[in-house]
């Protein structure tokens, strides 16, 4: 039997053989690699798969000459692999191919249901996580001092310039691949592969780490010990034997939401993001009310540098480099371009608008914290909670609640983005085409979502 995949199909797509008279599919596949040979047709790689006619091939009844010929074919194909990789690595795609032939490999289309306000909500939810409650204090104490406000403004400007680039690409190439698709068109498949692999690894690892801290923030918000929410497996080594079921359960719920519908996922994100911003606004107002303007220029220890720029311009830029990590997340908005009703209008407003709003929020949070305490007395581990500890103890719980909402929104947006990256990588045949499938009923990449979330839960 001969199975061929044409140039318009996945070159790594295999048609599984039907059971032979003995039902020994396993035996036929054990030597499957030795029966591969390739040839070029019109510049495209076509895969031919001659399979033995019976499971007796492995039982010694197949001729030795046929086996030797199959082995020779396999070795010849293996020897040609470097040349084929070298020819494919620099090959570039086009925007037309990405929007037509490549996109069609998903089977069904993603529905265009999102508007600009959905993208703004997704951008804010993806950027404003729990990390800002820690990063602000560390950058202020070690690098910028009260000028952390300026550091956030500089970092926000840099993020906005980068967002303009994402916006330009997303408008011209409104597909779900984000940076992977942009690089595949401009620099070739190898550069896109490296970027896609790094992005998927980053998303899965960071989501696993963030979800691990979700239980702790929820416990802090409720004022209870989280040890009651975990159980110990004595068979595992210390440090790896604590099993937390709360965070995986929440991650599974978020997975069901993003697999059910992108529109409903946006609604859930909008609700969680609104609650999160309300808590942040409360913290900002409390800081401005309880704070002291003198803390902007006077350190707690007179021997330390004073003034609004205690570490000079270098400290401001070092602080900006550190807090720039707080803006990571707006790139996930570009992966939703395939589901936006009017990409030309909605994407620029959504991406750029979310970065501008987040920059304002971060600057106000930094000003609030700088007023609460002198920069040299800020706790680098929990700056906001420690700042309120001697004034309003209950505010610390409010911060825990806000951080919990921030984790939920950042997880939701990141899980949406990682699934769409994996889906488009599957379309390009870099990974199996199974990941590229879009469910016809939900119009979401269910396969990619399920696979990545499984690893996310296992790694945490």
Short mmCIF file of C-alpha atoms in Angstrom, two decimals:
data_model
loop_
_atom_site.label_atom_id
_atom_site.label_comp_id
_atom_site.label_asym_id
_atom_site.label_seq_id
_atom_site.Cartn_x
_atom_site.Cartn_y
_atom_site.Cartn_z
CA UNK A 1 0.00 0.00 0.00
CA UNK A 2 1.30 3.46 -0.85
CA UNK A 3 0.26 6.58 1.02
CA UNK A 4 1.22 10.01 -0.26
CA UNK A 5 0.92 13.46 1.27
CA UNK A 6 0.85 16.17 -1.36
CA UNK A 7 2.58 19.51 -1.14
CA UNK A 8 -0.58 21.11 0.22
CA UNK A 9 -0.77 18.62 3.06
CA UNK A 10 1.26 18.12 6.18
CA UNK A 11 4.60 16.53 5.19
CA UNK A 12 4.60 14.74 8.52
CA UNK A 13 1.07 13.43 8.13
CA UNK A 14 0.72 9.65 8.23
CA UNK A 15 -2.28 7.54 7.28
CA UNK A 16 -2.59 4.68 9.72
CA UNK A 17 -2.89 1.26 8.04
CA UNK A 18 -5.94 -0.89 8.44
CA UNK A 19 -5.53 -4.12 10.42
CA UNK A 20 -4.35 -6.97 8.25
CA UNK A 21 -5.69 -10.49 8.41
CA UNK A 22 -3.88 -11.17 11.69
CA UNK A 23 -4.71 -7.81 13.24
CA UNK A 24 -1.05 -7.15 13.94
CA UNK A 25 -0.86 -3.39 13.46
CA UNK A 26 1.91 -3.10 16.01
CA UNK A 27 4.17 -5.43 14.08
CA UNK A 28 3.70 -3.47 10.90
CA UNK A 29 4.60 -0.18 12.59
CA UNK A 30 7.68 -1.46 14.39
CA UNK A 31 9.63 -1.37 11.15
CA UNK A 32 7.75 1.63 9.78
CA UNK A 33 10.84 3.91 9.89
CA UNK A 34 12.77 1.49 7.70
CA UNK A 35 10.18 1.79 4.93
CA UNK A 36 10.38 5.52 4.37
CA UNK A 37 11.73 7.17 1.30
CA UNK A 38 11.27 10.64 -0.01
CA UNK A 39 11.33 12.41 -3.30
CA UNK A 40 10.81 15.96 -4.50
CA UNK A 41 7.85 16.85 -6.72
CA UNK A 42 7.74 20.42 -8.03
CA UNK A 43 10.04 21.53 -5.25
CA UNK A 44 7.87 20.12 -2.45
CA UNK A 45 8.67 17.11 -0.29
CA UNK A 46 6.30 14.22 -0.80
CA UNK A 47 6.26 11.36 1.65
CA UNK A 48 5.75 7.84 0.37
CA UNK A 49 4.99 5.10 2.83
CA UNK A 50 5.22 1.58 1.46
CA UNK A 51 4.00 -0.81 4.15
CA UNK A 52 4.42 -4.58 4.25
CA UNK A 53 1.42 -6.47 2.97
CA UNK A 54 1.14 -8.66 6.03
CA UNK A 55 2.31 -8.95 9.61
CA UNK A 56 4.27 -11.99 8.43
CA UNK A 57 6.92 -9.43 7.44
CA UNK A 58 8.22 -9.57 11.00
CA UNK A 59 7.80 -13.31 11.27
CA UNK A 60 10.56 -14.15 8.82
CA UNK A 61 8.45 -14.90 5.75
CA UNK A 62 9.17 -11.58 4.04
CA UNK A 63 12.11 -11.79 1.68
CA UNK A 64 15.45 -10.57 2.94
CA UNK A 65 16.04 -8.65 -0.29
CA UNK A 66 12.89 -6.60 0.29
CA UNK A 67 13.98 -5.83 3.84
CA UNK A 68 17.42 -4.81 2.65
CA UNK A 69 15.90 -2.56 -0.01
CA UNK A 70 13.65 -0.89 2.56
CA UNK A 71 16.60 -0.34 4.88
CA UNK A 72 18.60 1.17 2.04
CA UNK A 73 15.74 3.54 1.22
CA UNK A 74 15.52 4.61 4.84
CA UNK A 75 19.27 5.25 5.10
CA UNK A 76 19.23 7.23 1.87
CA UNK A 77 16.36 9.37 3.14
CA UNK A 78 18.16 9.86 6.45
CA UNK A 79 21.31 11.00 4.64
CA UNK A 80 19.31 13.63 2.76
CA UNK A 81 17.78 15.07 5.95
CA UNK A 82 20.47 17.76 6.55
CA UNK A 83 20.11 19.03 2.98
CA UNK A 84 16.34 19.21 3.29
CA UNK A 85 16.57 20.97 6.64
CA UNK A 86 19.02 23.44 5.14
CA UNK A 87 16.61 24.17 2.30
CA UNK A 88 13.59 24.52 4.58
CA UNK A 89 15.17 26.59 7.36
CA UNK A 90 15.53 29.86 5.39
CA UNK A 91 12.29 29.40 3.46
CA UNK A 92 9.83 32.21 4.07
CA UNK A 93 6.07 32.25 3.91
CA UNK A 94 3.83 35.08 2.72
CA UNK A 95 0.90 36.90 4.26
CA UNK A 96 -1.35 35.47 1.55
CA UNK A 97 -0.29 31.90 2.36
CA UNK A 98 -0.75 32.46 6.10
CA UNK A 99 -4.25 33.85 5.59
CA UNK A 100 -5.35 31.21 3.09
CA UNK A 101 -3.62 27.85 2.63
CA UNK A 102 -1.89 27.67 6.02
CA UNK A 103 -4.95 28.90 7.90
CA UNK A 104 -7.14 26.28 6.18
CA UNK A 105 -5.15 23.48 7.83
CA UNK A 106 -7.08 24.08 11.05
CA UNK A 107 -10.23 22.79 9.39
CA UNK A 108 -12.65 25.26 10.96
CA UNK A 109 -12.20 29.01 11.32
CA UNK A 110 -11.99 30.95 14.55
CA UNK A 111 -15.04 33.21 14.84
CA UNK A 112 -14.46 36.97 14.77
CA UNK A 113 -16.33 38.03 17.90
CA UNK A 114 -13.96 40.40 19.72
CA UNK A 115 -14.03 44.21 19.71
CA UNK A 116 -11.50 46.81 20.82
CA UNK A 117 -12.74 46.90 24.42
CA UNK A 118 -12.29 43.12 24.64
CA UNK A 119 -8.68 43.55 23.55
CA UNK A 120 -8.11 46.34 26.08
CA UNK A 121 -9.44 44.07 28.81
CA UNK A 122 -7.26 41.17 27.67
CA UNK A 123 -4.20 43.42 27.53
CA UNK A 124 -4.73 44.82 31.02
CA UNK A 125 -5.54 41.39 32.42
CA UNK A 126 -2.42 39.89 30.87
CA UNK A 127 -0.07 42.62 32.10
CA UNK A 128 -1.33 43.54 35.57
CA UNK A 129 -0.63 40.39 37.54
CA UNK A 130 0.56 39.80 41.07
CA UNK A 131 4.19 40.56 40.20
CA UNK A 132 3.69 44.31 40.28
CA UNK A 133 3.10 44.12 44.05
CA UNK A 134 6.67 42.82 44.46
CA UNK A 135 8.62 44.32 41.55
CA UNK A 136 7.76 47.89 42.52
CA UNK A 137 9.29 47.61 45.97
CA UNK A 138 12.44 45.82 44.82
CA UNK A 139 13.16 48.33 42.05
CA UNK A 140 12.54 51.30 44.35
CA UNK A 141 14.66 50.00 47.22
CA UNK A 142 17.64 48.79 45.18
CA UNK A 143 17.75 51.01 42.07
CA UNK A 144 15.54 54.06 41.60
CA UNK A 145 14.25 55.23 44.97
CA UNK A 146 11.18 57.52 44.76
CA UNK A 147 12.03 58.01 41.06
CA UNK A 148 10.53 54.57 40.48
CA UNK A 149 7.60 56.58 39.11
CA UNK A 150 9.83 57.82 36.30
CA UNK A 151 11.19 54.30 35.79
CA UNK A 152 7.68 52.99 35.19
CA UNK A 153 7.00 55.82 32.74
CA UNK A 154 10.17 55.03 30.76
CA UNK A 155 9.42 51.31 30.74
CA UNK A 156 5.87 52.05 29.64
CA UNK A 157 7.13 54.16 26.74
CA UNK A 158 9.43 51.34 25.61
CA UNK A 159 6.57 48.85 25.89
CA UNK A 160 4.35 51.18 23.86
CA UNK A 161 6.94 51.37 21.06
CA UNK A 162 7.14 47.59 21.00
CA UNK A 163 3.33 47.42 21.03
CA UNK A 164 3.28 49.62 17.92
CA UNK A 165 5.35 46.97 16.11
CA UNK A 166 2.96 44.21 17.18
CA UNK A 167 0.05 46.38 16.09
CA UNK A 168 1.53 46.99 12.64
CA UNK A 169 2.08 43.28 12.04
CA UNK A 170 -1.27 42.23 13.49
CA UNK A 171 -3.15 44.65 11.24
CA UNK A 172 -1.44 43.42 8.07
CA UNK A 173 -1.35 39.74 9.10
CA UNK A 174 -4.45 39.14 11.29
CA UNK A 175 -3.69 35.52 12.21
CA UNK A 176 -3.37 33.83 15.59
CA UNK A 177 0.37 33.17 15.34
CA UNK A 178 1.66 36.44 16.73
CA UNK A 179 5.45 36.71 16.68
CA UNK A 180 5.80 33.20 15.20
CA UNK A 181 3.87 34.14 12.05
CA UNK A 182 5.59 37.51 11.73
CA UNK A 183 9.06 35.93 11.83
CA UNK A 184 8.03 33.11 9.49
CA UNK A 185 7.15 35.69 6.85
CA UNK A 186 10.14 37.99 7.36
CA UNK A 187 13.11 35.87 8.53
CA UNK A 188 12.15 32.33 7.59
CA UNK A 189 11.05 29.11 9.19
CA UNK A 190 14.10 28.44 11.37
CA UNK A 191 13.90 31.81 13.13
CA UNK A 192 10.17 31.29 13.57
CA UNK A 193 10.79 27.82 15.01
CA UNK A 194 13.25 29.12 17.60
CA UNK A 195 10.87 31.91 18.57
CA UNK A 196 7.86 29.61 18.75
CA UNK A 197 9.71 27.06 20.88
CA UNK A 198 10.86 29.78 23.28
CA UNK A 199 7.39 31.31 23.49
CA UNK A 200 5.67 28.00 24.22
CA UNK A 201 8.29 27.11 26.84
CA UNK A 202 8.00 30.55 28.42
CA UNK A 203 4.21 30.41 28.58
CA UNK A 204 4.03 26.91 30.04
CA UNK A 205 6.80 27.43 32.61
CA UNK A 206 5.60 30.87 33.72
CA UNK A 207 1.99 29.72 33.95
CA UNK A 208 3.07 26.76 36.06
CA UNK A 209 5.01 29.07 38.40
CA UNK A 210 2.19 31.63 38.64
CA UNK A 211 -0.46 29.00 39.32
CA UNK A 212 1.75 27.58 42.07
CA UNK A 213 1.55 30.90 43.93
CA UNK A 214 -2.21 31.20 43.50
CA UNK A 215 -3.00 29.09 46.56
CA UNK A 216 -0.71 31.18 48.78
CA UNK A 217 -2.33 34.46 47.71
CA UNK A 218 -5.79 33.03 48.24
CA UNK A 219 -4.80 31.90 51.72
CA UNK A 220 -3.42 35.35 52.52
CA UNK A 221 -6.63 36.96 51.30
CA UNK A 222 -8.74 34.69 53.52
CA UNK A 223 -6.37 34.82 56.46
CA UNK A 224 -5.96 31.03 56.67
CA UNK A 225 -3.04 28.66 56.42
CA UNK A 226 -2.76 26.95 53.05
CA UNK A 227 -1.21 23.81 54.56
CA UNK A 228 -4.75 22.53 55.09
CA UNK A 229 -5.30 22.70 51.33
CA UNK A 230 -2.36 20.42 50.56
CA UNK A 231 -1.65 16.79 51.29
CA UNK A 232 1.68 14.99 51.55
CA UNK A 233 2.81 12.02 49.48
CA UNK A 234 5.46 10.21 51.54
CA UNK A 235 6.81 8.36 48.50
CA UNK A 236 8.09 11.58 46.90
CA UNK A 237 11.21 13.49 48.06
CA UNK A 238 10.88 16.54 50.28
CA UNK A 239 9.99 19.67 48.37
CA UNK A 240 8.14 17.67 45.73
CA UNK A 241 5.73 15.77 47.96
CA UNK A 242 3.19 18.54 48.62
CA UNK A 243 0.20 18.09 46.36
CA UNK A 244 -2.01 21.14 45.93
CA UNK A 245 -5.39 20.46 44.36
CA UNK A 246 -6.84 23.97 44.59
CA UNK A 247 -4.69 25.65 41.93
CA UNK A 248 -4.97 22.78 39.39
CA UNK A 249 -8.74 22.79 39.86
CA UNK A 250 -8.88 26.51 39.09
CA UNK A 251 -6.60 26.03 36.07
CA UNK A 252 -8.91 23.29 34.77
CA UNK A 253 -11.92 25.59 35.18
CA UNK A 254 -10.12 28.31 33.21
CA UNK A 255 -9.27 25.71 30.55
CA UNK A 256 -12.91 24.77 30.17
CA UNK A 257 -13.78 28.45 29.77
CA UNK A 258 -11.21 29.14 27.05
CA UNK A 259 -12.14 25.94 25.22
CA UNK A 260 -15.86 26.69 25.38
CA UNK A 261 -15.79 30.09 23.69
CA UNK A 262 -13.41 32.97 23.13
CA UNK A 263 -16.24 35.46 23.58
CA UNK A 264 -17.19 34.03 26.98
CA UNK A 265 -13.50 33.95 27.93
CA UNK A 266 -13.32 37.67 27.20
CA UNK A 267 -16.40 38.32 29.36
CA UNK A 268 -14.89 36.39 32.29
CA UNK A 269 -11.61 38.23 31.86
CA UNK A 270 -13.42 41.58 31.78
CA UNK A 271 -15.17 40.81 35.07
CA UNK A 272 -11.98 39.64 36.81
CA UNK A 273 -9.95 42.55 35.41
CA UNK A 274 -12.53 45.10 36.56
CA UNK A 275 -12.45 43.67 40.08
CA UNK A 276 -8.66 43.66 40.03
CA UNK A 277 -8.48 47.31 38.94
CA UNK A 278 -10.93 48.27 41.68
CA UNK A 279 -8.65 46.69 44.28
CA UNK A 280 -5.63 48.44 42.76
CA UNK A 281 -7.48 51.76 42.80
CA UNK A 282 -8.31 51.16 46.47
CA UNK A 283 -4.64 50.52 47.30
CA UNK A 284 -3.60 53.66 45.40
CA UNK A 285 -6.15 55.85 47.20
CA UNK A 286 -5.21 54.41 50.59
CA UNK A 287 -1.55 55.09 49.90
CA UNK A 288 -2.17 58.66 48.83
CA UNK A 289 -4.37 59.22 51.87
CA UNK A 290 -2.14 57.59 54.48
CA UNK A 291 1.15 58.61 52.89
CA UNK A 292 3.50 61.52 53.46
CA UNK A 293 4.80 63.73 50.65
CA UNK A 294 8.12 64.14 52.48
CA UNK A 295 8.93 60.49 51.75
CA UNK A 296 9.52 61.46 48.12
CA UNK A 297 12.71 63.32 49.09
CA UNK A 298 13.73 62.19 52.59
CA UNK A 299 15.13 58.70 53.32
CA UNK A 300 14.46 56.91 56.58
CA UNK A 301 18.18 56.86 57.38
CA UNK A 302 19.80 60.33 57.05
CA UNK A 303 23.07 58.68 55.99
CA UNK A 304 21.46 57.36 52.80
CA UNK A 305 21.22 59.49 49.64
CA UNK A 306 18.32 61.91 49.67
CA UNK A 307 16.25 63.63 47.02
CA UNK A 308 13.83 62.37 44.40
CA UNK A 309 16.71 60.81 42.40
CA UNK A 310 18.89 59.26 45.13
CA UNK A 311 20.65 56.92 42.69
CA UNK A 312 20.83 59.35 39.78
CA UNK A 313 19.88 58.77 36.16
CA UNK A 314 21.56 55.36 36.06
CA UNK A 315 19.36 54.18 38.90
CA UNK A 316 16.24 55.35 37.07
CA UNK A 317 17.15 53.40 33.93
CA UNK A 318 18.20 50.33 35.91
CA UNK A 319 14.83 50.45 37.64
CA UNK A 320 13.11 50.82 34.27
CA UNK A 321 14.88 47.71 32.99
CA UNK A 322 13.66 45.78 36.00
CA UNK A 323 10.03 46.93 36.00
CA UNK A 324 9.72 46.43 32.24
CA UNK A 325 8.94 42.80 33.04
CA UNK A 326 5.67 44.05 34.53
CA UNK A 327 4.51 44.98 31.02
CA UNK A 328 4.91 41.49 29.60
CA UNK A 329 1.54 40.23 28.39
CA UNK A 330 0.46 42.67 25.70
CA UNK A 331 1.96 40.36 23.06
CA UNK A 332 -0.76 37.82 23.86
CA UNK A 333 -3.32 40.30 22.53
CA UNK A 334 -1.78 40.03 19.06
CA UNK A 335 -2.55 36.30 19.02
CA UNK A 336 -6.26 37.17 19.13
CA UNK A 337 -6.06 39.01 15.78
CA UNK A 338 -7.79 36.15 13.98
CA UNK A 339 -10.84 36.59 16.23
CA UNK A 340 -11.22 40.38 16.00
CA UNK A 341 -14.15 41.78 14.01
CA UNK A 342 -12.33 44.78 12.58
CA UNK A 343 -8.55 44.24 12.90
CA UNK A 344 -7.61 47.55 11.28
CA UNK A 345 -9.56 49.55 13.86
CA UNK A 346 -9.75 47.35 16.95
CA UNK A 347 -6.18 46.00 17.23
CA UNK A 348 -4.37 49.38 17.45
CA UNK A 349 -6.82 50.62 20.08
CA UNK A 350 -6.72 47.36 22.01
CA UNK A 351 -2.95 46.84 22.15
CA UNK A 352 -1.81 50.46 22.51
CA UNK A 353 -4.71 51.44 24.76
CA UNK A 354 -4.02 48.64 27.22
CA UNK A 355 -0.32 49.58 27.49
CA UNK A 356 -1.18 53.25 28.13
CA UNK A 357 -3.75 52.40 30.82
CA UNK A 358 -1.37 49.98 32.54
CA UNK A 359 1.43 52.57 32.50
CA UNK A 360 -0.81 55.07 34.30
CA UNK A 361 -1.83 52.45 36.88
CA UNK A 362 1.78 51.45 37.53
CA UNK A 363 2.94 55.05 37.96
CA UNK A 364 0.14 55.73 40.46
CA UNK A 365 0.96 52.54 42.37
CA UNK A 366 4.63 53.52 42.51
CA UNK A 367 3.74 57.01 43.76
CA UNK A 368 1.43 55.54 46.38
CA UNK A 369 4.10 53.19 47.71
CA UNK A 370 6.75 55.95 47.73
CA UNK A 371 4.48 58.12 49.87
CA UNK A 372 3.79 55.36 52.39
CA UNK A 373 7.44 54.69 53.28
CA UNK A 374 10.89 56.16 52.62
CA UNK A 375 12.56 54.22 49.84
CA UNK A 376 15.24 52.74 52.13
CA UNK A 377 12.60 51.24 54.46
CA UNK A 378 10.58 49.40 51.80
CA UNK A 379 10.26 45.64 52.21
CA UNK A 380 11.50 44.11 48.95
CA UNK A 381 9.51 40.91 49.47
CA UNK A 382 6.06 42.38 50.21
CA UNK A 383 6.29 46.17 49.84
CA UNK A 384 2.61 47.09 49.89
CA UNK A 385 1.59 44.67 52.61
CA UNK A 386 4.51 45.76 54.81
CA UNK A 387 3.77 49.43 54.16
CA UNK A 388 0.24 49.05 55.53
CA UNK A 389 1.18 46.63 58.32
CA UNK A 390 1.57 49.33 60.97
CA UNK A 391 -1.39 51.40 59.84
CA UNK A 392 -4.24 49.29 58.51
CA UNK A 393 -3.79 45.53 58.93
CA UNK A 394 -6.92 44.70 56.99
CA UNK A 395 -5.50 46.38 53.88
CA UNK A 396 -2.98 43.53 53.61
CA UNK A 397 -5.87 41.12 53.07
CA UNK A 398 -7.31 43.42 50.44
CA UNK A 399 -3.95 43.30 48.64
CA UNK A 400 -4.07 39.50 48.80
CA UNK A 401 -7.52 39.52 47.18
CA UNK A 402 -6.34 41.89 44.46
CA UNK A 403 -3.26 39.78 43.79
CA UNK A 404 -5.46 36.68 43.48
CA UNK A 405 -7.57 38.38 40.81
CA UNK A 406 -4.38 39.46 39.07
CA UNK A 407 -3.12 35.88 38.94
CA UNK A 408 -6.43 34.66 37.53
CA UNK A 409 -6.50 37.25 34.75
CA UNK A 410 -2.86 36.77 33.79
CA UNK A 411 -3.37 32.99 33.71
CA UNK A 412 -6.49 33.29 31.57
CA UNK A 413 -4.88 35.59 29.00
CA UNK A 414 -1.64 33.59 28.90
CA UNK A 415 -3.55 30.34 28.38
CA UNK A 416 -5.45 31.94 25.50
CA UNK A 417 -2.20 33.12 23.94
CA UNK A 418 -0.22 29.90 24.33
CA UNK A 419 -2.97 27.81 22.72
CA UNK A 420 -3.08 30.05 19.67
CA UNK A 421 0.69 30.03 19.31
CA UNK A 422 0.65 26.22 19.39
CA UNK A 423 -2.23 26.10 16.92
CA UNK A 424 -0.41 28.17 14.31
CA UNK A 425 2.86 26.30 14.86
CA UNK A 426 0.88 23.16 14.06
CA UNK A 427 -0.43 24.77 10.88
CA UNK A 428 3.15 25.27 9.66
CA UNK A 429 3.91 21.54 10.11
CA UNK A 430 6.66 22.22 12.65
CA UNK A 431 4.67 20.12 15.14
CA UNK A 432 1.95 17.55 14.36
CA UNK A 433 -1.09 18.98 12.60
CA UNK A 434 -3.28 17.65 15.42
CA UNK A 435 -2.39 20.78 17.39
CA UNK A 436 -3.70 23.00 14.60
CA UNK A 437 -7.24 21.67 14.72
CA UNK A 438 -9.96 24.18 15.61
CA UNK A 439 -13.11 22.65 17.06
CA UNK A 440 -16.02 23.23 14.66
CA UNK A 441 -18.54 23.91 17.45
CA UNK A 442 -16.52 26.11 19.81
CA UNK A 443 -14.20 27.67 17.19
CA UNK A 444 -11.29 27.33 19.63
CA UNK A 445 -8.02 25.34 19.48
CA UNK A 446 -9.13 22.69 21.96
CA UNK A 447 -6.32 20.23 21.20
CA UNK A 448 -3.55 22.76 21.78
CA UNK A 449 -5.21 24.05 24.95
CA UNK A 450 -5.60 20.58 26.46
CA UNK A 451 -2.02 19.55 25.67
CA UNK A 452 -0.37 22.68 27.08
CA UNK A 453 -2.52 22.82 30.20
CA UNK A 454 -1.67 19.19 30.95
CA UNK A 455 2.03 20.04 30.99
CA UNK A 456 1.33 23.20 32.95
CA UNK A 457 -0.35 21.22 35.73
CA UNK A 458 2.34 18.53 35.76
CA UNK A 459 5.19 21.06 35.98
CA UNK A 460 3.70 23.02 38.83
#
